[in-house]
């Protein structure tokens, strides 16, 4: 078994001779990778692709750079490639979320007037905006916003220069912001 | 709430899966372990391919050092254009001699901006960050609770939830900013505005950090001086800002696949008007109270 304080690189290195040690990488990171996939593709596809991610990772473990103690960027990179192969499902997932009725506000009537500026009510236009982003911009935006990766980590995940991470993030934020503004205005017009 | 905060909120709707849900995936992985073990038992020469991370990291660091924070592509960067550089120095010179008129701590910075699509946004931000501010946009009133004694009210739209959350005051008076180019460059690299990510770029700074704040003219001058060092600066004599006002447009080396950001300056006063096609600061002033207009 692995030592609890062993870093990912040590475990992956050890798994070259003793493959079963790779299970520790799964146990450590699979919950977050599954959630990442579920956020982008829905639960069902995520359950399937999380296995796929770790199978691919296991197959490529001999090429893992043992100078990197944290395997998360590597795993996110593999998962993101799989998401790319399911782009149509991803866009469908966002459109679905954009079309379902918003969750009722917990506080009821008092909040009705302001529901459109509360976070929950913005999820639908937000999902619609995500569907419209280019795949590359969406990768960067979601790795930053949902997975809380740093610019450096995102650059590593996607194999792109950090300047590109920044410009993609800026562009994605601008597009999402514009879409939200447009949708808020429409809501107001409908209401008034 | 900005779009990143909204996204985070949306992401939090998806919980981490319990171990039981991951069991099938784990079993699929474990099934290949014996096969791999059998393979490794066969002695053979194994060459491990290492990604040359040192080289890549070194290169990234070098690029970052060169372009600082422009959100630039590392390749094909043209030398700065003399005319654009000269314009920025003029803008800096023009700003530098303006008198500083900082708000008092209890006052508010009022800003009216027009977006490229014609919508108008008004904001009242507390000078010292401890008073309750406000944003009006698209007929909505969005309160911006002040941060007092490290706590601020949690609002849902206009409704006070009577809960509070920890906070750090965000003063609209940015008289704390460095007033020389070297200091400004250092400040930007310290990433004070987006500490959780440890980085900032000029674009984000202009968009989200400074347009609705009070900047001492000398700090603005320092920003222009820093910008004058951007690679690939170009000048557009016939640009228009987000409100359609004509001016001088400035761009710098940006990735070919993004919509170019162009800052638009007033031809005469050299004041920063806004961003071409996106936004424009129509009016900015210090006022005594929320909802008060100059």
Coordinates of C-alpha atoms in Angstrom, one line a residue:
Chain A
X1 CA 0.0 0.0 0.0
X2 CA 1.1 3.6 -0.5
X3 CA 2.1 5.9 2.3
X4 CA -0.6 8.6 2.9
X5 CA 2.0 11.3 2.4
X6 CA 3.4 10.0 -0.9
X7 CA 2.8 12.4 -3.8
X8 CA 1.1 11.4 -7.1
X9 CA 4.4 11.1 -8.9
X10 CA 5.8 8.6 -6.4
X11 CA 2.7 6.5 -6.7
X12 CA 2.7 6.6 -10.5
X13 CA 6.4 5.8 -10.5
X14 CA 5.8 2.9 -8.2
X15 CA 2.8 1.7 -10.3
X16 CA 5.2 1.0 -13.3
X17 CA 6.4 -2.1 -11.5
X18 CA 3.3 -2.7 -9.4
X19 CA 0.3 -1.6 -11.4
X20 CA -2.2 -2.1 -8.5
X21 CA -0.6 0.9 -6.8
X22 CA -2.4 3.1 -9.4
X23 CA -5.6 2.5 -7.5
X24 CA -4.4 5.1 -5.1
X25 CA -4.4 7.7 -7.9
X26 CA -8.0 6.7 -8.6
X27 CA -9.1 7.0 -5.0
X28 CA -7.4 10.3 -4.6
X29 CA -8.7 12.0 -7.7
X30 CA -11.7 10.2 -9.2
X31 CA -14.3 12.0 -7.2
X32 CA -13.2 15.4 -8.6
X33 CA -12.7 14.1 -12.1
X34 CA -16.2 12.5 -12.0
X35 CA -17.7 15.8 -10.8
X36 CA -15.9 17.7 -13.5
X37 CA -17.3 15.3 -16.1
X38 CA -20.8 15.4 -14.6
X39 CA -20.8 19.2 -14.6
X40 CA -20.0 19.2 -18.3
X41 CA -21.7 16.1 -19.6
X42 CA -24.3 15.1 -16.9
X43 CA -24.2 12.3 -14.4
X44 CA -24.7 9.3 -16.8
X45 CA -22.0 10.1 -19.3
X46 CA -19.6 11.1 -16.4
X47 CA -19.9 7.7 -14.7
X48 CA -18.7 6.1 -17.9
X49 CA -16.0 8.6 -18.8
X50 CA -14.5 8.7 -15.3
X51 CA -13.5 5.0 -15.8
X52 CA -12.3 5.9 -19.3
X53 CA -10.1 8.7 -18.0
X54 CA -8.3 6.5 -15.5
X55 CA -7.9 3.7 -18.0
X56 CA -6.3 6.1 -20.4
X57 CA -4.1 7.6 -17.6
X58 CA -3.1 4.1 -16.5
X59 CA -2.1 3.2 -20.1
X60 CA 0.0 6.4 -20.3
X61 CA 1.6 6.3 -16.9
X62 CA 5.0 5.3 -18.2
X63 CA 5.1 8.7 -19.9
X64 CA 4.1 10.7 -16.8
X65 CA 6.6 13.4 -15.9
X66 CA 7.7 12.3 -12.4
X67 CA 8.9 15.8 -11.8
X68 CA 5.3 16.8 -11.3
X69 CA 4.1 15.8 -7.8
X70 CA 0.4 16.7 -8.5
X71 CA -1.3 14.5 -11.2
X72 CA -4.4 16.7 -11.3
X73 CA -3.5 18.7 -14.4
X74 CA -2.6 15.5 -16.2
X75 CA -5.9 13.9 -15.3
X76 CA -7.9 17.0 -16.1
X77 CA -6.1 17.0 -19.5
X78 CA -7.2 13.5 -20.3
X79 CA -10.7 14.1 -19.0
X80 CA -10.9 17.3 -21.1
X81 CA -9.9 15.4 -24.2
X82 CA -12.7 12.9 -23.6
X83 CA -15.1 15.8 -23.1
X84 CA -14.0 17.1 -26.5
X85 CA -14.9 13.8 -28.1
X86 CA -18.4 14.3 -26.6
X87 CA -18.8 17.9 -27.5
X88 CA -22.3 17.4 -29.0
X89 CA -23.5 15.8 -25.8
X90 CA -22.0 18.6 -23.8
X91 CA -23.8 21.3 -25.8
X92 CA -27.0 19.3 -25.6
X93 CA -26.5 19.1 -21.8
X94 CA -26.3 22.9 -21.5
X95 CA -29.3 23.4 -23.8
X96 CA -31.2 21.0 -21.6
X97 CA -30.3 22.9 -18.5
X98 CA -31.1 26.2 -20.2
X99 CA -34.6 24.9 -21.0
X100 CA -35.7 23.3 -17.8
X101 CA -37.9 25.3 -15.4
X102 CA -35.9 27.2 -12.7
X103 CA -35.9 25.8 -9.2
X104 CA -38.5 27.5 -7.1
X105 CA -37.1 30.2 -4.8
X106 CA -36.8 28.9 -1.3
X107 CA -38.0 32.2 0.2
X108 CA -41.1 32.3 -2.1
X109 CA -43.0 35.4 -2.9
X110 CA -40.7 38.0 -1.3
X111 CA -38.0 37.0 -3.7
X112 CA -40.1 36.9 -6.8
X113 CA -39.2 40.4 -7.9
X114 CA -35.5 39.9 -7.5
X115 CA -35.4 36.2 -8.6
X116 CA -33.8 37.2 -11.8
X117 CA -30.8 38.7 -10.2
X118 CA -30.4 35.8 -7.7
X119 CA -27.8 33.3 -8.7
X120 CA -30.2 30.4 -9.2
X121 CA -32.4 32.2 -11.7
X122 CA -29.3 33.0 -13.8
X123 CA -28.4 29.4 -14.3
X124 CA -30.6 29.0 -17.3
X125 CA -29.2 31.9 -19.4
X126 CA -25.7 30.9 -18.1
X127 CA -26.1 27.3 -19.4
X128 CA -27.4 28.8 -22.7
X129 CA -24.3 31.0 -22.9
X130 CA -22.0 28.0 -22.2
X131 CA -23.5 26.2 -25.1
X132 CA -22.6 29.1 -27.4
X133 CA -18.9 29.3 -26.4
X134 CA -16.2 27.8 -28.6
X135 CA -14.8 24.5 -27.2
X136 CA -11.4 26.0 -26.4
X137 CA -12.8 29.0 -24.6
X138 CA -15.2 26.8 -22.7
X139 CA -12.5 24.5 -21.5
X140 CA -10.5 27.4 -20.0
X141 CA -13.5 29.1 -18.5
X142 CA -14.8 25.9 -16.8
X143 CA -11.4 24.7 -15.6
X144 CA -11.0 28.1 -13.9
X145 CA -14.5 28.7 -12.6
X146 CA -15.6 25.1 -11.7
X147 CA -12.4 23.3 -11.0
X148 CA -10.5 26.3 -9.5
X149 CA -7.3 25.6 -11.4
X150 CA -4.7 28.3 -11.7
X151 CA -3.8 29.8 -15.1
X152 CA -0.6 27.8 -15.0
X153 CA -2.5 24.5 -14.3
X154 CA -4.9 25.3 -17.1
X155 CA -2.0 25.9 -19.5
X156 CA -0.6 22.5 -18.5
X157 CA -4.0 20.8 -18.8
X158 CA -4.6 22.1 -22.3
X159 CA -1.0 22.2 -23.5
X160 CA -1.3 25.9 -24.5
X161 CA 0.8 29.0 -23.5
X162 CA -0.4 30.9 -20.5
X163 CA -1.1 34.0 -22.6
X164 CA -3.6 31.9 -24.6
X165 CA -5.3 30.8 -21.3
X166 CA -5.7 34.5 -20.4
X167 CA -7.0 35.6 -23.7
X168 CA -9.4 32.7 -23.9
X169 CA -10.7 33.3 -20.4
X170 CA -11.2 37.0 -21.1
X171 CA -13.1 36.3 -24.3
X172 CA -15.3 33.6 -22.6
X173 CA -16.1 36.0 -19.7
X174 CA -17.0 38.8 -22.1
X175 CA -19.2 36.5 -24.1
X176 CA -21.0 35.1 -21.1
X177 CA -21.4 38.5 -19.5
X178 CA -22.9 39.8 -22.7
X179 CA -25.3 36.9 -22.9
X180 CA -26.4 37.4 -19.3
X181 CA -26.9 41.1 -19.8
X182 CA -29.0 40.4 -22.9
X183 CA -31.1 37.8 -21.1
X184 CA -31.7 40.0 -18.0
X185 CA -32.9 42.8 -20.2
X186 CA -35.3 40.5 -22.0
X187 CA -36.7 39.3 -18.7
X188 CA -37.3 42.8 -17.7
X189 CA -39.0 43.7 -20.9
X190 CA -41.2 40.6 -20.6
X191 CA -42.1 41.5 -17.0
X192 CA -42.6 45.2 -17.6
Chain B
X1 CA -22.4 38.9 -8.7
X2 CA -20.1 38.6 -11.7
X3 CA -20.2 35.8 -14.3
X4 CA -17.4 33.8 -12.6
X5 CA -19.2 33.8 -9.3
X6 CA -22.4 32.8 -11.0
X7 CA -20.6 30.0 -12.7
X8 CA -19.1 28.8 -9.5
X9 CA -22.6 28.8 -7.9
X10 CA -23.9 26.7 -10.8
X11 CA -21.0 24.3 -10.5
X12 CA -21.7 23.8 -6.8
X13 CA -25.1 22.2 -7.8
X14 CA -23.2 19.1 -8.8
X15 CA -22.0 17.2 -5.7
X16 CA -18.9 15.0 -5.4
X17 CA -20.0 11.4 -5.9
X18 CA -20.0 9.0 -3.0
X19 CA -17.5 6.2 -3.2
X20 CA -20.2 3.7 -4.0
X21 CA -21.0 5.5 -7.2
X22 CA -17.4 5.2 -8.3
X23 CA -17.1 1.5 -7.5
X24 CA -17.9 0.3 -11.1
X25 CA -15.3 2.6 -12.6
X26 CA -12.8 1.5 -10.0
X27 CA -13.5 -2.1 -10.8
X28 CA -13.0 -1.5 -14.5
X29 CA -9.6 0.0 -13.8
X30 CA -8.6 -2.7 -11.3
X31 CA -9.4 -5.3 -13.9
X32 CA -6.5 -4.2 -16.1
X33 CA -3.9 -4.3 -13.2
X34 CA -3.2 -8.1 -13.5
X35 CA -2.7 -7.8 -17.3
X36 CA -0.2 -5.0 -16.8
X37 CA 1.5 -6.9 -14.0
X38 CA 2.0 -9.8 -16.3
X39 CA 3.5 -7.5 -18.9
X40 CA 6.0 -5.9 -16.5
X41 CA 7.1 -9.3 -15.3
X42 CA 8.6 -9.9 -18.7
X43 CA 12.1 -8.3 -18.5
X44 CA 12.7 -5.8 -21.2
X45 CA 14.4 -2.6 -21.7
X46 CA 12.1 0.2 -20.7
X47 CA 12.6 3.7 -21.9
X48 CA 10.7 6.2 -19.9
X49 CA 9.7 9.3 -21.9
X50 CA 9.8 12.4 -19.8
X51 CA 8.0 15.5 -20.9
X52 CA 10.7 18.2 -20.9
X53 CA 8.9 20.2 -18.4
X54 CA 11.9 22.3 -17.4
X55 CA 12.3 23.7 -20.9
X56 CA 8.6 24.3 -21.2
X57 CA 8.4 26.1 -17.8
X58 CA 11.5 28.1 -18.6
X59 CA 10.0 29.2 -21.9
X60 CA 6.7 30.1 -20.2
X61 CA 8.5 32.1 -17.6
X62 CA 10.5 34.0 -20.2
X63 CA 7.4 34.8 -22.2
X64 CA 5.6 36.0 -19.0
X65 CA 8.6 38.2 -18.2
X66 CA 8.6 39.7 -21.7
X67 CA 5.0 40.4 -22.1
X68 CA 4.2 40.9 -18.4
X69 CA 0.4 40.8 -18.5
X70 CA -0.8 41.8 -21.9
X71 CA -2.5 38.4 -22.5
X72 CA -0.3 38.1 -25.5
X73 CA 0.8 35.4 -27.8
X74 CA 4.5 34.6 -27.5
X75 CA 5.1 34.5 -31.3
X76 CA 5.2 37.0 -34.0
X77 CA 5.2 40.0 -31.7
X78 CA 6.0 43.1 -33.7
X79 CA 8.1 45.9 -32.2
X80 CA 6.1 48.7 -30.7
X81 CA 4.9 51.3 -33.1
X82 CA 6.4 54.7 -32.5
X83 CA 3.1 56.5 -33.1
X84 CA 1.1 54.5 -30.6
X85 CA 3.9 54.7 -28.0
X86 CA 4.1 58.4 -28.5
X87 CA 0.3 58.7 -28.1
X88 CA 0.4 56.8 -24.8
X89 CA 3.2 58.9 -23.4
X90 CA 1.1 62.0 -24.4
X91 CA -1.9 60.5 -22.6
X92 CA 0.3 59.8 -19.6
X93 CA 1.6 63.4 -19.7
X94 CA -1.9 64.8 -20.0
X95 CA -3.1 62.7 -17.1
X96 CA -0.2 63.4 -14.9
X97 CA -0.8 67.2 -14.6
X98 CA -4.5 66.8 -13.7
X99 CA -5.3 67.7 -10.1
X100 CA -6.1 64.7 -7.8
X101 CA -9.6 64.9 -6.5
X102 CA -10.0 61.8 -4.3
X103 CA -13.4 61.2 -2.6
X104 CA -13.7 61.4 1.1
X105 CA -14.1 58.1 2.8
X106 CA -17.9 58.4 3.3
X107 CA -18.5 59.5 -0.3
X108 CA -19.2 57.4 -3.4
X109 CA -17.7 57.1 -6.9
X110 CA -20.5 57.4 -9.4
X111 CA -19.9 55.9 -12.8
X112 CA -22.3 55.7 -15.8
X113 CA -21.2 53.3 -18.5
X114 CA -22.9 52.4 -21.8
X115 CA -22.4 49.0 -23.2
X116 CA -22.0 48.3 -26.9
X117 CA -25.6 47.1 -27.2
X118 CA -26.9 50.4 -25.9
X119 CA -27.7 49.4 -22.3
X120 CA -26.7 51.7 -19.5
X121 CA -25.1 50.8 -16.2
X122 CA -24.8 53.1 -13.2
X123 CA -22.8 52.3 -10.1
X124 CA -22.2 54.0 -6.8
X125 CA -19.2 52.4 -5.0
X126 CA -18.2 53.4 -1.5
X127 CA -14.9 55.3 -1.4
X128 CA -13.6 53.4 1.6
X129 CA -15.6 50.2 0.9
X130 CA -17.5 50.3 4.2
X131 CA -20.6 52.0 3.0
X132 CA -23.5 50.4 1.1
X133 CA -23.1 50.9 -2.6
X134 CA -25.5 50.3 -5.5
X135 CA -25.6 49.2 -9.2
X136 CA -28.5 50.1 -11.4
X137 CA -28.7 48.2 -14.6
X138 CA -31.5 47.3 -16.9
X139 CA -34.1 48.5 -14.5
X140 CA -32.7 46.5 -11.7
X141 CA -31.3 47.8 -8.3
X142 CA -28.5 45.7 -7.1
X143 CA -27.3 46.6 -3.7
X144 CA -23.6 46.3 -2.9
X145 CA -23.3 46.0 0.8
X146 CA -20.4 47.7 2.5
X147 CA -17.8 45.7 4.5
X148 CA -17.8 46.8 8.1
X149 CA -15.7 45.2 10.8
X150 CA -14.9 42.4 8.4
X151 CA -18.5 41.4 7.8
X152 CA -21.1 42.4 5.2
X153 CA -24.7 41.6 4.6
X154 CA -25.6 38.8 2.3
X155 CA -28.2 40.0 -0.2
X156 CA -30.4 38.1 -2.6
X157 CA -31.2 40.7 -5.1
X158 CA -32.7 43.5 -3.1
X159 CA -33.7 41.2 -0.2
X160 CA -31.5 41.3 2.9
X161 CA -31.2 37.7 4.0
X162 CA -30.2 39.1 7.5
X163 CA -27.1 36.9 7.2
X164 CA -23.6 38.2 7.0
X165 CA -20.4 36.9 5.4
X166 CA -16.7 37.7 6.0
X167 CA -15.2 40.3 3.7
X168 CA -12.4 42.7 3.0
X169 CA -13.4 46.3 2.1
X170 CA -13.0 47.1 -1.5
X171 CA -12.5 50.9 -1.6
X172 CA -13.5 52.7 -4.8
X173 CA -10.9 55.2 -4.0
X174 CA -7.7 53.7 -5.4
X175 CA -5.4 56.4 -4.2
X176 CA -3.3 53.5 -2.9
X177 CA -2.2 52.7 -6.4
X178 CA 1.4 53.3 -7.5
X179 CA 2.0 56.5 -9.4
X180 CA 5.1 55.6 -11.4
X181 CA 5.5 53.1 -14.2
X182 CA 7.9 50.8 -12.3
X183 CA 5.6 50.6 -9.3
X184 CA 2.6 50.1 -11.4
X185 CA 4.3 47.2 -13.3
X186 CA 5.2 45.7 -10.0
X187 CA 1.7 46.1 -8.6
X188 CA 0.1 44.5 -11.6
X189 CA 2.4 41.5 -11.4
X190 CA 1.5 41.1 -7.7
X191 CA -2.0 40.5 -8.8
X192 CA -3.8 42.3 -6.1
X193 CA -7.0 42.4 -7.9
X194 CA -7.5 38.7 -8.4
X195 CA -5.5 37.2 -5.7
X196 CA -7.2 33.9 -5.8
X197 CA -5.7 33.2 -9.2
X198 CA -2.4 34.9 -8.6
X199 CA -2.4 36.6 -12.0
X200 CA -3.9 39.6 -13.7
X201 CA -3.8 41.0 -17.1
X202 CA -4.4 44.5 -18.4
X203 CA -7.5 43.6 -20.1
X204 CA -9.2 42.2 -17.0
X205 CA -7.9 45.2 -15.1
X206 CA -9.5 47.7 -17.3
X207 CA -12.7 45.8 -17.6
X208 CA -13.4 44.8 -14.1
X209 CA -11.0 46.6 -11.8
X210 CA -10.7 50.2 -12.6
X211 CA -13.4 51.6 -14.8
X212 CA -15.8 52.2 -11.9
X213 CA -13.2 53.3 -9.4
X214 CA -11.4 56.6 -8.6
X215 CA -7.9 56.5 -10.0
X216 CA -5.5 59.3 -9.1
X217 CA -4.5 60.9 -12.4
X218 CA -0.9 60.0 -11.7
X219 CA -1.8 56.3 -11.3
X220 CA -3.6 56.5 -14.6
X221 CA -0.5 58.0 -16.2
X222 CA 1.6 55.2 -14.8
X223 CA -0.8 52.7 -16.4
X224 CA -0.4 54.3 -19.7
X225 CA 3.4 54.3 -19.4
X226 CA 3.2 50.6 -18.7
X227 CA 1.0 50.0 -21.6
X228 CA 3.4 51.9 -23.9
X229 CA 5.8 49.0 -23.4
X230 CA 3.4 46.5 -24.7
X231 CA 4.6 44.6 -27.8
X232 CA 2.8 45.1 -31.1
X233 CA 1.1 48.4 -30.3
X234 CA -0.9 49.8 -33.1
X235 CA -3.0 53.0 -33.4
X236 CA -6.3 53.5 -35.2
X237 CA -7.0 57.1 -35.9
X238 CA -10.7 56.5 -36.6
X239 CA -11.9 54.3 -33.7
X240 CA -15.2 54.6 -31.8
X241 CA -15.9 53.5 -28.2
X242 CA -18.8 51.5 -26.9
X243 CA -21.1 54.5 -27.1
X244 CA -20.1 55.3 -30.7
X245 CA -17.9 58.3 -29.7
X246 CA -15.0 58.8 -32.1
X247 CA -11.5 58.7 -30.8
X248 CA -8.0 57.2 -31.1
X249 CA -7.9 53.4 -30.8
X250 CA -5.0 51.5 -29.4
X251 CA -4.4 47.8 -29.6
X252 CA -1.5 45.5 -28.8
X253 CA -0.4 42.1 -29.8
X254 CA -3.3 39.8 -29.1
X255 CA -4.0 36.2 -30.1
X256 CA -5.3 36.0 -33.7
X257 CA -8.3 33.9 -32.6
X258 CA -9.7 36.4 -30.1
X259 CA -11.9 39.4 -30.7
X260 CA -9.4 42.2 -30.4
X261 CA -9.6 44.5 -27.5
X262 CA -9.1 48.2 -28.5
X263 CA -8.9 50.9 -25.9
X264 CA -10.3 54.2 -27.2
X265 CA -9.0 57.6 -26.1
X266 CA -10.3 61.1 -26.6
X267 CA -8.4 62.7 -29.5
X268 CA -7.9 66.0 -27.7
X269 CA -7.8 65.3 -24.0
X270 CA -6.2 61.9 -24.4
X271 CA -8.7 60.6 -21.7
X272 CA -9.6 57.0 -21.8
X273 CA -13.1 56.8 -23.2
X274 CA -13.8 53.0 -23.2
X275 CA -13.4 49.9 -25.3
X276 CA -14.3 49.8 -29.0
X277 CA -17.6 48.1 -29.6
X278 CA -18.0 47.0 -25.9
X279 CA -18.3 49.8 -23.4
X280 CA -17.8 53.4 -22.7
X281 CA -17.5 55.4 -19.5
X282 CA -20.0 58.2 -20.1
X283 CA -19.8 60.0 -16.8
X284 CA -17.8 59.7 -13.6
X285 CA -17.9 61.8 -10.5
X286 CA -17.7 61.8 -6.7
X287 CA -21.1 62.1 -5.0
X288 CA -22.3 62.2 -1.4
X289 CA -24.9 59.4 -1.5
X290 CA -26.2 56.4 -3.3
X291 CA -28.7 57.3 -6.1
X292 CA -27.3 60.8 -6.2
X293 CA -26.3 61.9 -9.7
X294 CA -23.8 64.7 -10.5

